[in-house]
Amino acid sequence: MSEYIVDGRWTGPVVDQHIHLDRTNRYLSAIDEFVRVGGTGIILVHKPDFGNLPTNLAAYREVYSETISMAQEVRDKFSIDTGIVLGPHPVAWEHQIDSLGLKESTELHIGAANLALDFIENGEAQCLGEVGRPHYPISQDRWSAANQMLEEIMQSAAASQTSIQLHVEDNGAQTYSELSQMAVNAGLPLSKTIRHYAPADVSTDFTHGLSCTVSVGKDSVAKLLQTYTKTDAMWGMETDFLDDPRRPGAVLGPKTIPKRTNELCQSILNENDESVVEELLLNIHSNWPRELYGIDF
Ligand SMILES: [Zn+2]
């Protein structure tokens, strides 16, 4: 028996671990939609304005503060659990090389990562991200600079005992294998190294022990069912909702996590006791996020 499963439906915590909001777009109405279908918590990830990127740390402080104030409005309006991820986006770094040059863009990026860590150490945010490396092909020079920079950022995250959400390319197990090596070199625990926009294969063979937040598109539940028993690492679910009307369908909508959680719940219930399902879903939506972000979901 489970207190959270009622007539085959999950009524417990449901957390979207990677969502962006934009005051000029759907903003709070997106959260309203999420909450109406059973959402109980979000990790709000800082959304860079690629048309107007910060060029100094004072400007970064301002845009980070804006993300923090949006999270506060979400808490005030919906009383859902809301964590915050702050950091400079690797694509911003790559774009700004063209205007600032490699040296200055890299200094700005590392400074912005350290600034985010200050906010986290002050308890104003919970995780560094999304940091990482561009997800598209770039020159060899830029690629090695991106990797060097990421390893430096991982070292700083390790020193401040913070978890990080990684934005990276999608090159299967190779990507995970490289990231796990970098995290080990930097002294960052694999459990605190969270790959965002992850494929639904959560087996350790594939993830090399990193944590991940799975982009739970249409076919993800079938793959999760094949792999969820083959890992001892933490994983969660995300939409990467962008709140950008120019890119509809580029990412998943706000209702997706509650929907996939119920799909997963029902599929596992077909072959297991309610207690098995409850344990897994409480791990995904409460215990593991608490460990990753230090928030009670
Ligand atoms: Zn994102």
Short mmCIF file of C-alpha atoms and ligand atoms in Angstrom, two decimals:
data_model
loop_
_atom_site.label_atom_id
_atom_site.label_comp_id
_atom_site.label_asym_id
_atom_site.label_seq_id
_atom_site.Cartn_x
_atom_site.Cartn_y
_atom_site.Cartn_z
CA MET A 1 0.00 0.00 0.00
CA SER A 2 1.09 3.53 -0.66
CA GLU A 3 -0.38 6.74 0.67
CA TYR A 4 0.72 8.50 -2.52
CA ILE A 5 -0.85 6.17 -5.06
CA VAL A 6 -4.60 6.60 -5.37
CA ASP A 7 -6.45 4.52 -7.96
CA GLY A 8 -3.20 3.94 -9.85
CA ARG A 9 -2.32 7.63 -9.95
CA TRP A 10 0.64 9.33 -8.27
CA THR A 11 -0.35 12.08 -5.85
CA GLY A 12 3.08 12.62 -4.27
CA PRO A 13 5.82 15.15 -5.10
CA VAL A 14 6.50 15.95 -8.78
CA VAL A 15 9.56 18.06 -9.60
CA ASP A 16 10.73 19.57 -12.88
CA GLN A 17 14.51 19.85 -12.42
CA HIS A 18 15.24 22.16 -15.34
CA ILE A 19 12.79 24.84 -16.35
CA HIS A 20 13.27 28.42 -17.59
CA LEU A 21 10.84 31.30 -17.19
CA ASP A 22 10.61 34.65 -18.94
CA ARG A 23 8.63 37.61 -17.63
CA THR A 24 7.90 38.73 -21.18
CA ASN A 25 6.40 35.38 -22.21
CA ARG A 26 4.18 32.86 -20.41
CA TYR A 27 5.96 33.25 -17.09
CA LEU A 28 3.63 32.47 -14.14
CA SER A 29 0.89 31.03 -16.35
CA ALA A 30 3.31 28.23 -17.29
CA ILE A 31 3.69 27.36 -13.58
CA ASP A 32 -0.06 27.58 -13.14
CA GLU A 33 -0.43 24.91 -15.83
CA PHE A 34 2.22 22.73 -14.14
CA VAL A 35 0.62 23.00 -10.70
CA ARG A 36 -2.92 22.26 -11.98
CA VAL A 37 -1.83 18.83 -13.24
CA GLY A 38 0.06 17.85 -10.09
CA GLY A 39 3.43 19.65 -10.18
CA THR A 40 4.80 20.41 -6.71
CA GLY A 41 8.32 21.74 -7.27
CA ILE A 42 10.70 23.23 -9.81
CA ILE A 43 14.35 23.96 -10.23
CA LEU A 44 14.37 27.32 -11.99
CA VAL A 45 17.40 27.66 -14.23
CA HIS A 46 18.75 31.10 -15.14
CA LYS A 47 17.75 31.98 -18.71
CA PRO A 48 20.36 33.94 -20.67
CA ASP A 49 19.13 36.66 -23.01
CA PHE A 50 21.25 35.83 -26.04
CA GLY A 51 20.22 39.11 -27.66
CA ASN A 52 21.60 41.11 -24.75
CA LEU A 53 24.32 39.17 -22.92
CA PRO A 54 26.05 40.66 -19.86
CA THR A 55 29.51 42.01 -20.70
CA ASN A 56 30.68 42.55 -17.12
CA LEU A 57 30.13 41.08 -13.67
CA ALA A 58 27.88 43.91 -12.50
CA ALA A 59 25.50 43.05 -15.34
CA TYR A 60 25.69 39.36 -14.39
CA ARG A 61 24.79 40.25 -10.81
CA GLU A 62 21.71 42.04 -12.12
CA VAL A 63 20.45 39.20 -14.32
CA TYR A 64 21.09 36.60 -11.60
CA SER A 65 19.13 38.76 -9.14
CA GLU A 66 16.29 38.87 -11.64
CA THR A 67 16.16 35.04 -11.72
CA ILE A 68 16.13 34.98 -7.91
CA SER A 69 13.24 37.42 -7.80
CA MET A 70 11.25 35.35 -10.32
CA ALA A 71 11.73 32.28 -8.12
CA GLN A 72 10.44 34.27 -5.16
CA GLU A 73 7.32 35.26 -7.11
CA VAL A 74 6.73 31.60 -7.97
CA ARG A 75 6.99 30.66 -4.28
CA ASP A 76 4.70 33.51 -3.22
CA LYS A 77 2.04 32.80 -5.82
CA PHE A 78 1.96 28.99 -5.84
CA SER A 79 3.74 27.93 -2.64
CA ILE A 80 5.61 25.22 -4.53
CA ASP A 81 9.17 24.21 -3.66
CA THR A 82 11.50 26.25 -5.85
CA GLY A 83 15.24 25.84 -6.21
CA ILE A 84 17.49 28.08 -8.28
CA VAL A 85 20.33 27.28 -10.68
CA LEU A 86 22.62 30.19 -11.56
CA GLY A 87 25.55 30.34 -13.94
CA PRO A 88 26.88 31.53 -17.29
CA HIS A 89 25.75 29.53 -20.34
CA PRO A 90 28.52 27.91 -22.43
CA VAL A 91 26.85 29.07 -25.64
CA ALA A 92 27.01 32.66 -24.35
CA TRP A 93 30.76 32.21 -23.87
CA GLU A 94 31.16 30.91 -27.43
CA HIS A 95 29.08 33.75 -28.92
CA GLN A 96 31.00 36.38 -26.98
CA ILE A 97 34.36 35.20 -28.26
CA ASP A 98 33.40 36.93 -31.50
CA SER A 99 32.81 40.27 -29.81
CA LEU A 100 35.15 40.16 -26.78
CA GLY A 101 37.90 37.82 -27.92
CA LEU A 102 38.76 34.46 -26.40
CA LYS A 103 40.68 35.77 -23.41
CA GLU A 104 38.11 38.30 -22.23
CA SER A 105 35.11 36.06 -22.90
CA THR A 106 36.76 33.29 -20.86
CA GLU A 107 37.60 35.64 -17.98
CA LEU A 108 34.03 36.94 -17.95
CA HIS A 109 32.66 33.39 -17.98
CA ILE A 110 34.82 32.19 -15.11
CA GLY A 111 34.07 35.36 -13.16
CA ALA A 112 30.34 34.80 -13.74
CA ALA A 113 30.63 31.20 -12.52
CA ASN A 114 32.41 32.36 -9.37
CA LEU A 115 29.77 35.04 -8.84
CA ALA A 116 27.07 32.36 -9.08
CA LEU A 117 28.98 30.33 -6.47
CA ASP A 118 28.91 33.39 -4.17
CA PHE A 119 25.11 33.52 -4.48
CA ILE A 120 24.96 29.79 -3.73
CA GLU A 121 27.25 30.08 -0.71
CA ASN A 122 24.97 32.86 0.57
CA GLY A 123 21.99 30.52 0.29
CA GLU A 124 20.35 32.55 -2.49
CA ALA A 125 20.66 29.74 -5.06
CA GLN A 126 21.25 25.99 -4.84
CA CYS A 127 23.22 24.82 -7.87
CA LEU A 128 25.68 26.08 -10.49
CA GLY A 129 24.49 25.92 -14.10
CA GLU A 130 23.87 25.56 -16.76
CA VAL A 131 27.61 25.42 -17.38
CA GLY A 132 29.36 23.00 -19.70
CA ARG A 133 30.46 23.21 -23.30
CA PRO A 134 28.80 24.11 -26.61
CA HIS A 135 26.54 21.34 -27.98
CA TYR A 136 27.50 22.06 -31.62
CA PRO A 137 30.82 21.67 -33.49
CA ILE A 138 33.33 24.49 -32.90
CA SER A 139 36.99 24.99 -33.83
CA GLN A 140 39.61 22.84 -32.10
CA ASP A 141 41.00 25.91 -30.31
CA ARG A 142 37.64 26.83 -28.89
CA TRP A 143 36.87 23.22 -27.97
CA SER A 144 40.00 22.80 -25.92
CA ALA A 145 39.47 26.21 -24.32
CA ALA A 146 35.91 25.17 -23.42
CA ASN A 147 37.15 21.98 -21.79
CA GLN A 148 39.88 23.73 -19.84
CA MET A 149 37.39 26.30 -18.62
CA LEU A 150 34.88 23.64 -17.62
CA GLU A 151 37.47 21.77 -15.61
CA GLU A 152 38.38 24.98 -13.80
CA ILE A 153 34.70 25.61 -13.04
CA MET A 154 34.31 22.04 -11.78
CA GLN A 155 37.22 22.62 -9.40
CA SER A 156 35.55 25.75 -8.01
CA ALA A 157 32.24 23.89 -7.60
CA ALA A 158 34.09 21.09 -5.80
CA ALA A 159 35.75 23.60 -3.47
CA SER A 160 32.39 25.12 -2.55
CA GLN A 161 30.73 21.66 -2.33
CA THR A 162 28.08 22.66 -4.86
CA SER A 163 26.30 20.53 -7.42
CA ILE A 164 26.41 21.60 -11.07
CA GLN A 165 24.00 21.18 -13.98
CA LEU A 166 25.82 20.55 -17.24
CA HIS A 167 24.80 21.65 -20.71
CA VAL A 168 26.76 19.50 -23.17
CA GLU A 169 26.69 17.94 -26.63
CA ASP A 170 24.80 14.69 -27.23
CA ASN A 171 27.41 12.14 -28.18
CA GLY A 172 26.08 9.12 -26.32
CA ALA A 173 28.22 7.35 -23.74
CA GLN A 174 31.35 9.15 -25.02
CA THR A 175 30.05 12.45 -23.62
CA TYR A 176 29.43 10.88 -20.21
CA SER A 177 32.78 9.16 -20.20
CA GLU A 178 34.63 12.44 -20.85
CA LEU A 179 32.59 14.35 -18.28
CA SER A 180 33.14 11.75 -15.59
CA GLN A 181 36.90 11.88 -16.24
CA MET A 182 36.87 15.68 -15.96
CA ALA A 183 34.86 15.57 -12.74
CA VAL A 184 37.26 13.04 -11.23
CA ASN A 185 40.24 15.23 -12.23
CA ALA A 186 38.54 18.26 -10.66
CA GLY A 187 37.66 16.45 -7.43
CA LEU A 188 33.95 16.97 -8.04
CA PRO A 189 31.83 14.01 -6.84
CA LEU A 190 30.09 12.27 -9.78
CA SER A 191 26.84 12.39 -7.82
CA LYS A 192 27.00 16.20 -7.79
CA THR A 193 27.81 16.35 -11.51
CA ILE A 194 24.37 16.46 -13.11
CA ARG A 195 23.99 16.11 -16.84
CA HIS A 196 20.98 18.12 -18.00
CA TYR A 197 18.93 17.26 -21.13
CA ALA A 198 19.97 13.65 -20.65
CA PRO A 199 18.79 10.75 -22.82
CA ALA A 200 16.45 8.28 -21.08
CA ASP A 201 19.12 5.60 -20.69
CA VAL A 202 19.95 5.91 -16.98
CA SER A 203 22.02 2.70 -16.71
CA THR A 204 25.48 3.11 -15.17
CA ASP A 205 27.02 1.54 -18.29
CA PHE A 206 25.83 4.61 -20.15
CA THR A 207 26.05 7.40 -17.55
CA HIS A 208 29.37 6.39 -15.98
CA GLY A 209 27.87 7.18 -12.57
CA LEU A 210 27.01 10.82 -13.19
CA SER A 211 23.68 12.12 -11.96
CA CYS A 212 21.32 13.26 -14.71
CA THR A 213 18.01 14.90 -15.40
CA VAL A 214 16.26 13.12 -18.23
CA SER A 215 14.46 15.08 -20.93
CA VAL A 216 11.24 13.08 -20.72
CA GLY A 217 9.96 13.21 -24.29
CA LYS A 218 7.36 10.83 -25.72
CA ASP A 219 9.45 7.67 -25.88
CA SER A 220 11.38 8.20 -22.67
CA VAL A 221 9.28 6.02 -20.37
CA ALA A 222 9.97 2.84 -22.37
CA LYS A 223 13.72 3.44 -22.13
CA LEU A 224 13.52 4.34 -18.43
CA LEU A 225 11.70 1.06 -17.79
CA GLN A 226 14.55 -0.84 -19.45
CA THR A 227 17.31 0.91 -17.51
CA TYR A 228 16.13 2.21 -14.12
CA THR A 229 17.13 -0.96 -12.27
CA LYS A 230 20.63 -0.89 -13.78
CA THR A 231 21.96 2.12 -11.94
CA ASP A 232 22.79 3.27 -8.45
CA ALA A 233 23.20 6.90 -9.50
CA MET A 234 20.60 9.63 -8.96
CA TRP A 235 18.39 10.82 -11.79
CA GLY A 236 15.41 13.06 -12.25
CA MET A 237 13.11 14.52 -14.87
CA GLU A 238 13.13 17.82 -16.74
CA THR A 239 11.36 19.67 -19.53
CA ASP A 240 13.96 22.38 -20.29
CA PHE A 241 10.86 24.49 -20.95
CA LEU A 242 12.29 27.65 -22.55
CA ASP A 243 9.30 29.97 -22.26
CA ASP A 244 10.08 31.24 -25.75
CA PRO A 245 7.23 31.60 -28.26
CA ARG A 246 9.72 31.62 -31.15
CA ARG A 247 10.78 28.08 -30.33
CA PRO A 248 7.58 26.12 -29.67
CA GLY A 249 8.19 22.40 -29.63
CA ALA A 250 11.97 22.88 -29.27
CA VAL A 251 11.53 21.63 -25.73
CA LEU A 252 8.76 20.07 -23.62
CA GLY A 253 5.75 21.89 -22.18
CA PRO A 254 5.02 22.57 -18.48
CA LYS A 255 2.56 19.66 -18.09
CA THR A 256 5.05 17.02 -19.20
CA ILE A 257 6.63 15.92 -15.88
CA PRO A 258 3.33 15.13 -14.10
CA LYS A 259 2.19 13.26 -17.22
CA ARG A 260 5.34 11.14 -17.60
CA THR A 261 5.44 10.47 -13.85
CA ASN A 262 1.99 8.93 -14.11
CA GLU A 263 2.95 6.93 -17.19
CA LEU A 264 5.97 5.57 -15.33
CA CYS A 265 3.86 4.91 -12.23
CA GLN A 266 1.29 2.91 -14.18
CA SER A 267 3.82 0.93 -16.19
CA ILE A 268 5.77 -0.14 -13.12
CA LEU A 269 2.56 -0.88 -11.19
CA ASN A 270 1.66 -3.45 -13.83
CA GLU A 271 4.43 -5.69 -12.56
CA ASN A 272 5.21 -4.52 -9.03
CA ASP A 273 3.72 -3.71 -5.65
CA GLU A 274 2.74 -0.14 -4.91
CA SER A 275 5.60 0.05 -2.41
CA VAL A 276 8.17 -0.48 -5.18
CA VAL A 277 6.69 2.31 -7.25
CA GLU A 278 6.43 4.60 -4.25
CA GLU A 279 10.06 4.11 -3.35
CA LEU A 280 11.23 4.93 -6.87
CA LEU A 281 9.01 7.97 -7.35
CA LEU A 282 9.90 9.37 -3.93
CA ASN A 283 13.56 8.98 -4.85
CA ILE A 284 13.08 10.76 -8.20
CA HIS A 285 10.95 13.61 -6.89
CA SER A 286 12.02 14.03 -3.28
CA ASN A 287 15.04 12.19 -1.89
CA TRP A 288 17.44 12.65 -4.79
CA PRO A 289 16.57 16.31 -5.48
CA ARG A 290 17.02 16.97 -1.75
CA GLU A 291 20.49 15.50 -1.96
CA LEU A 292 21.35 17.43 -5.13
CA TYR A 293 19.95 20.84 -4.21
CA GLY A 294 19.51 20.75 -0.43
CA ILE A 295 15.78 21.51 -0.64
CA ASP A 296 12.93 19.50 0.91
CA PHE A 297 10.62 18.50 -1.90
ZN ZN B 1 18.17 24.97 -20.16
#
